[in-house]
Amino acid sequence: MKFTASFLPLVFTSLAASTSLFSGSQTILSDDDLNVPGENPLKFCQNSDRYTLTISGVDLTPNPPLPGKTLNISAQGNFTTEVCNGAFINLSVKYGLITLIRQTADLCEQIKNVGMECPLDGVMSLSKDVDLPSIIPSGSYNVLADVYNKDKKQITCLTADVHF
């Protein structure tokens, strides 16, 4: 549980899919097209051209994360529009079919956990170490982080499947 409470919000809020499937022209993307650049299990929810955060890379060390080890998160990206107070993240974490977390959080409050603060704008990077507990129940964890600016313009949407 400490894993989901510390690692996942850090990854997704630090990088800070409601666009209808039926709006505009549709492009079929392969699963590889949705991969977030870098050494990580992250995928974009949809074509990342629609987001106001261009993620140039996210590296997790070790990848995949291991119980009892320190996880280093290194991320770089470019905010094409300013992210200010009122931005939020919809976070969902599932263990198999069981929902562990479903919450909406203030992005600007959460981003303080990685030594940053709003407004976020332009090219930014971060590096954060997270100590993972030595006991994490084995199984599959699915994470969804859907991030929006105060005007409900989508900043990014990321998903990850992590297996312990």
mmCIF file of C-alpha atoms in Angstrom:
data_model
loop_
_atom_site.group_PDB
_atom_site.id
_atom_site.type_symbol
_atom_site.label_atom_id
_atom_site.label_comp_id
_atom_site.label_asym_id
_atom_site.label_seq_id
_atom_site.Cartn_x
_atom_site.Cartn_y
_atom_site.Cartn_z
ATOM 1 C CA MET A 1 0.000 0.000 0.000
ATOM 2 C CA LYS A 2 2.903 2.336 0.727
ATOM 3 C CA PHE A 3 4.040 1.658 -2.839
ATOM 4 C CA THR A 4 0.815 2.981 -4.328
ATOM 5 C CA ALA A 5 0.665 5.889 -1.897
ATOM 6 C CA SER A 6 4.187 7.100 -2.666
ATOM 7 C CA PHE A 7 5.510 5.932 -6.030
ATOM 8 C CA LEU A 8 2.517 6.197 -8.308
ATOM 9 C CA PRO A 9 1.303 9.687 -7.409
ATOM 10 C CA LEU A 10 4.909 10.929 -7.644
ATOM 11 C CA VAL A 11 5.335 9.612 -11.152
ATOM 12 C CA PHE A 12 2.009 10.826 -12.417
ATOM 13 C CA THR A 13 1.681 14.122 -10.607
ATOM 14 C CA SER A 14 5.264 15.101 -11.281
ATOM 15 C CA LEU A 15 4.672 14.800 -14.965
ATOM 16 C CA ALA A 16 1.774 16.646 -14.798
ATOM 17 C CA ALA A 17 -8.795 10.590 -21.713
ATOM 18 C CA SER A 18 -11.540 12.611 -21.625
ATOM 19 C CA THR A 19 -11.416 13.385 -25.351
ATOM 20 C CA SER A 20 -14.308 11.573 -26.938
ATOM 21 C CA LEU A 21 -13.518 8.537 -29.050
ATOM 22 C CA PHE A 22 -15.932 9.891 -31.614
ATOM 23 C CA SER A 23 -14.562 13.426 -32.037
ATOM 24 C CA GLY A 24 -12.404 14.361 -35.008
ATOM 25 C CA SER A 25 -10.593 11.892 -37.187
ATOM 26 C CA GLN A 26 -9.527 8.617 -35.686
ATOM 27 C CA THR A 27 -6.059 7.142 -35.988
ATOM 28 C CA ILE A 28 -5.424 3.565 -35.006
ATOM 29 C CA LEU A 29 -2.318 3.390 -32.872
ATOM 30 C CA SER A 30 -0.328 0.293 -32.144
ATOM 31 C CA ASP A 31 0.467 -0.463 -28.518
ATOM 32 C CA ASP A 32 4.094 0.586 -29.130
ATOM 33 C CA ASP A 33 2.956 4.052 -30.272
ATOM 34 C CA LEU A 34 1.575 4.690 -26.790
ATOM 35 C CA ASN A 35 4.787 3.889 -24.887
ATOM 36 C CA VAL A 36 6.203 6.761 -22.830
ATOM 37 C CA PRO A 37 9.858 7.294 -23.858
ATOM 38 C CA GLY A 38 12.460 5.866 -21.465
ATOM 39 C CA GLU A 39 12.906 2.852 -19.220
ATOM 40 C CA ASN A 40 9.474 2.550 -17.617
ATOM 41 C CA PRO A 41 6.172 0.648 -17.793
ATOM 42 C CA LEU A 42 4.175 3.798 -18.655
ATOM 43 C CA LYS A 43 1.854 4.217 -21.615
ATOM 44 C CA PHE A 44 -0.133 7.202 -22.825
ATOM 45 C CA CYS A 45 -3.905 6.698 -22.719
ATOM 46 C CA GLN A 46 -4.174 8.014 -26.277
ATOM 47 C CA ASN A 47 -2.095 9.840 -28.872
ATOM 48 C CA SER A 48 0.117 12.167 -26.820
ATOM 49 C CA ASP A 49 -0.156 14.966 -29.424
ATOM 50 C CA ARG A 50 -3.411 15.939 -27.678
ATOM 51 C CA TYR A 51 -1.722 16.696 -24.342
ATOM 52 C CA THR A 52 -0.274 19.995 -23.113
ATOM 53 C CA LEU A 53 2.657 18.135 -21.505
ATOM 54 C CA THR A 54 5.165 16.662 -23.928
ATOM 55 C CA ILE A 55 7.063 13.983 -22.024
ATOM 56 C CA SER A 56 10.542 13.495 -23.446
ATOM 57 C CA GLY A 57 11.489 10.716 -21.044
ATOM 58 C CA VAL A 58 10.797 8.889 -17.803
ATOM 59 C CA ASP A 59 13.359 6.475 -16.385
ATOM 60 C CA LEU A 60 12.782 4.199 -13.414
ATOM 61 C CA THR A 61 15.720 2.501 -11.730
ATOM 62 C CA PRO A 62 15.287 -0.361 -11.178
ATOM 63 C CA ASN A 63 12.771 -1.120 -13.903
ATOM 64 C CA PRO A 64 10.608 -2.895 -13.004
ATOM 65 C CA PRO A 65 10.412 -1.596 -9.416
ATOM 66 C CA LEU A 66 11.489 -4.133 -6.775
ATOM 67 C CA PRO A 67 10.230 -4.563 -3.199
ATOM 68 C CA GLY A 68 12.700 -3.358 -0.570
ATOM 69 C CA LYS A 69 14.723 -1.333 -3.066
ATOM 70 C CA THR A 70 15.035 2.398 -3.594
ATOM 71 C CA LEU A 71 13.277 3.454 -6.762
ATOM 72 C CA ASN A 72 14.779 6.424 -8.608
ATOM 73 C CA ILE A 73 12.373 8.335 -10.816
ATOM 74 C CA SER A 74 13.856 10.672 -13.393
ATOM 75 C CA ALA A 75 11.554 12.577 -15.749
ATOM 76 C CA GLN A 76 11.782 15.341 -18.323
ATOM 77 C CA GLY A 77 9.056 17.164 -20.202
ATOM 78 C CA ASN A 78 7.779 20.400 -21.671
ATOM 79 C CA PHE A 79 4.581 22.110 -20.528
ATOM 80 C CA THR A 80 3.234 23.916 -23.615
ATOM 81 C CA THR A 81 0.693 25.809 -21.492
ATOM 82 C CA GLU A 82 1.024 27.031 -17.921
ATOM 83 C CA VAL A 83 -0.257 24.735 -15.189
ATOM 84 C CA CYS A 84 -1.515 26.756 -12.241
ATOM 85 C CA ASN A 85 -3.602 26.370 -9.094
ATOM 86 C CA GLY A 86 -6.799 24.483 -9.766
ATOM 87 C CA ALA A 87 -5.116 21.734 -11.802
ATOM 88 C CA PHE A 88 -6.081 18.245 -10.693
ATOM 89 C CA ILE A 89 -5.312 14.566 -11.147
ATOM 90 C CA ASN A 90 -7.800 11.723 -11.284
ATOM 91 C CA LEU A 91 -5.923 8.714 -9.931
ATOM 92 C CA SER A 92 -7.030 5.106 -9.945
ATOM 93 C CA VAL A 93 -4.998 2.149 -8.669
ATOM 94 C CA LYS A 94 -6.227 -1.409 -8.997
ATOM 95 C CA TYR A 95 -4.807 -4.642 -7.626
ATOM 96 C CA GLY A 96 -6.190 -7.202 -10.035
ATOM 97 C CA LEU A 97 -9.903 -6.407 -10.098
ATOM 98 C CA ILE A 98 -9.879 -4.671 -6.703
ATOM 99 C CA THR A 99 -9.794 -0.865 -6.690
ATOM 100 C CA LEU A 100 -7.323 0.289 -4.033
ATOM 101 C CA ILE A 101 -7.417 4.014 -4.782
ATOM 102 C CA ARG A 102 -9.856 6.182 -6.707
ATOM 103 C CA GLN A 103 -9.383 9.822 -5.914
ATOM 104 C CA THR A 104 -9.127 13.303 -7.320
ATOM 105 C CA ALA A 105 -6.195 15.274 -5.956
ATOM 106 C CA ASP A 106 -4.948 18.844 -6.267
ATOM 107 C CA LEU A 107 -1.989 18.638 -8.656
ATOM 108 C CA CYS A 108 -0.277 21.737 -7.257
ATOM 109 C CA GLU A 109 -0.410 20.297 -3.727
ATOM 110 C CA GLN A 110 0.921 16.900 -4.848
ATOM 111 C CA ILE A 111 3.735 18.328 -6.951
ATOM 112 C CA LYS A 112 5.265 19.770 -3.764
ATOM 113 C CA ASN A 113 6.205 16.154 -2.868
ATOM 114 C CA VAL A 114 8.890 16.307 -5.562
ATOM 115 C CA GLY A 115 10.171 19.769 -4.665
ATOM 116 C CA MET A 116 8.252 21.642 -7.347
ATOM 117 C CA GLU A 117 5.435 24.153 -7.192
ATOM 118 C CA CYS A 118 2.888 25.721 -9.488
ATOM 119 C CA PRO A 119 2.896 27.411 -11.885
ATOM 120 C CA LEU A 120 4.560 24.796 -14.095
ATOM 121 C CA ASP A 121 5.594 26.004 -17.533
ATOM 122 C CA GLY A 122 8.183 25.216 -20.186
ATOM 123 C CA VAL A 123 10.884 22.573 -19.994
ATOM 124 C CA MET A 124 11.175 20.907 -16.591
ATOM 125 C CA SER A 125 12.876 17.871 -15.098
ATOM 126 C CA LEU A 126 12.858 16.047 -11.803
ATOM 127 C CA SER A 127 14.600 13.258 -9.977
ATOM 128 C CA LYS A 128 13.163 11.589 -6.892
ATOM 129 C CA ASP A 129 14.114 8.551 -4.801
ATOM 130 C CA VAL A 130 11.345 6.495 -3.229
ATOM 131 C CA ASP A 131 12.049 3.709 -0.730
ATOM 132 C CA LEU A 132 9.725 0.819 -1.539
ATOM 133 C CA PRO A 133 8.574 -1.420 1.306
ATOM 134 C CA SER A 134 10.144 -4.862 1.455
ATOM 135 C CA ILE A 135 6.724 -6.506 1.441
ATOM 136 C CA ILE A 136 4.435 -5.680 -1.464
ATOM 137 C CA PRO A 137 1.677 -8.211 -2.162
ATOM 138 C CA SER A 138 2.521 -10.096 -5.347
ATOM 139 C CA GLY A 139 0.216 -9.555 -8.261
ATOM 140 C CA SER A 140 -0.657 -7.098 -10.969
ATOM 141 C CA TYR A 141 -1.236 -3.403 -10.240
ATOM 142 C CA ASN A 142 -2.894 -1.159 -12.828
ATOM 143 C CA VAL A 143 -2.584 2.594 -12.480
ATOM 144 C CA LEU A 144 -4.402 5.342 -14.354
ATOM 145 C CA ALA A 145 -3.541 9.023 -13.909
ATOM 146 C CA ASP A 146 -5.600 11.515 -15.879
ATOM 147 C CA VAL A 147 -4.333 15.091 -15.346
ATOM 148 C CA TYR A 148 -6.157 18.350 -16.144
ATOM 149 C CA ASN A 149 -5.533 22.069 -15.906
ATOM 150 C CA LYS A 150 -7.992 24.284 -14.016
ATOM 151 C CA ASP A 151 -9.888 24.910 -17.267
ATOM 152 C CA LYS A 152 -10.261 21.124 -17.690
ATOM 153 C CA LYS A 153 -7.831 21.007 -20.608
ATOM 154 C CA GLN A 154 -6.018 17.678 -20.483
ATOM 155 C CA ILE A 155 -2.362 17.911 -19.451
ATOM 156 C CA THR A 156 -1.626 14.192 -19.852
ATOM 157 C CA CYS A 157 -3.096 10.767 -19.257
ATOM 158 C CA LEU A 158 -0.868 7.846 -18.314
ATOM 159 C CA THR A 159 -1.418 4.232 -17.458
ATOM 160 C CA ALA A 160 0.919 1.539 -16.168
ATOM 161 C CA ASP A 161 0.808 -2.141 -15.372
ATOM 162 C CA VAL A 162 3.307 -3.149 -12.694
ATOM 163 C CA HIS A 163 3.763 -6.769 -11.609
ATOM 164 C CA PHE A 164 5.281 -7.881 -8.293
#
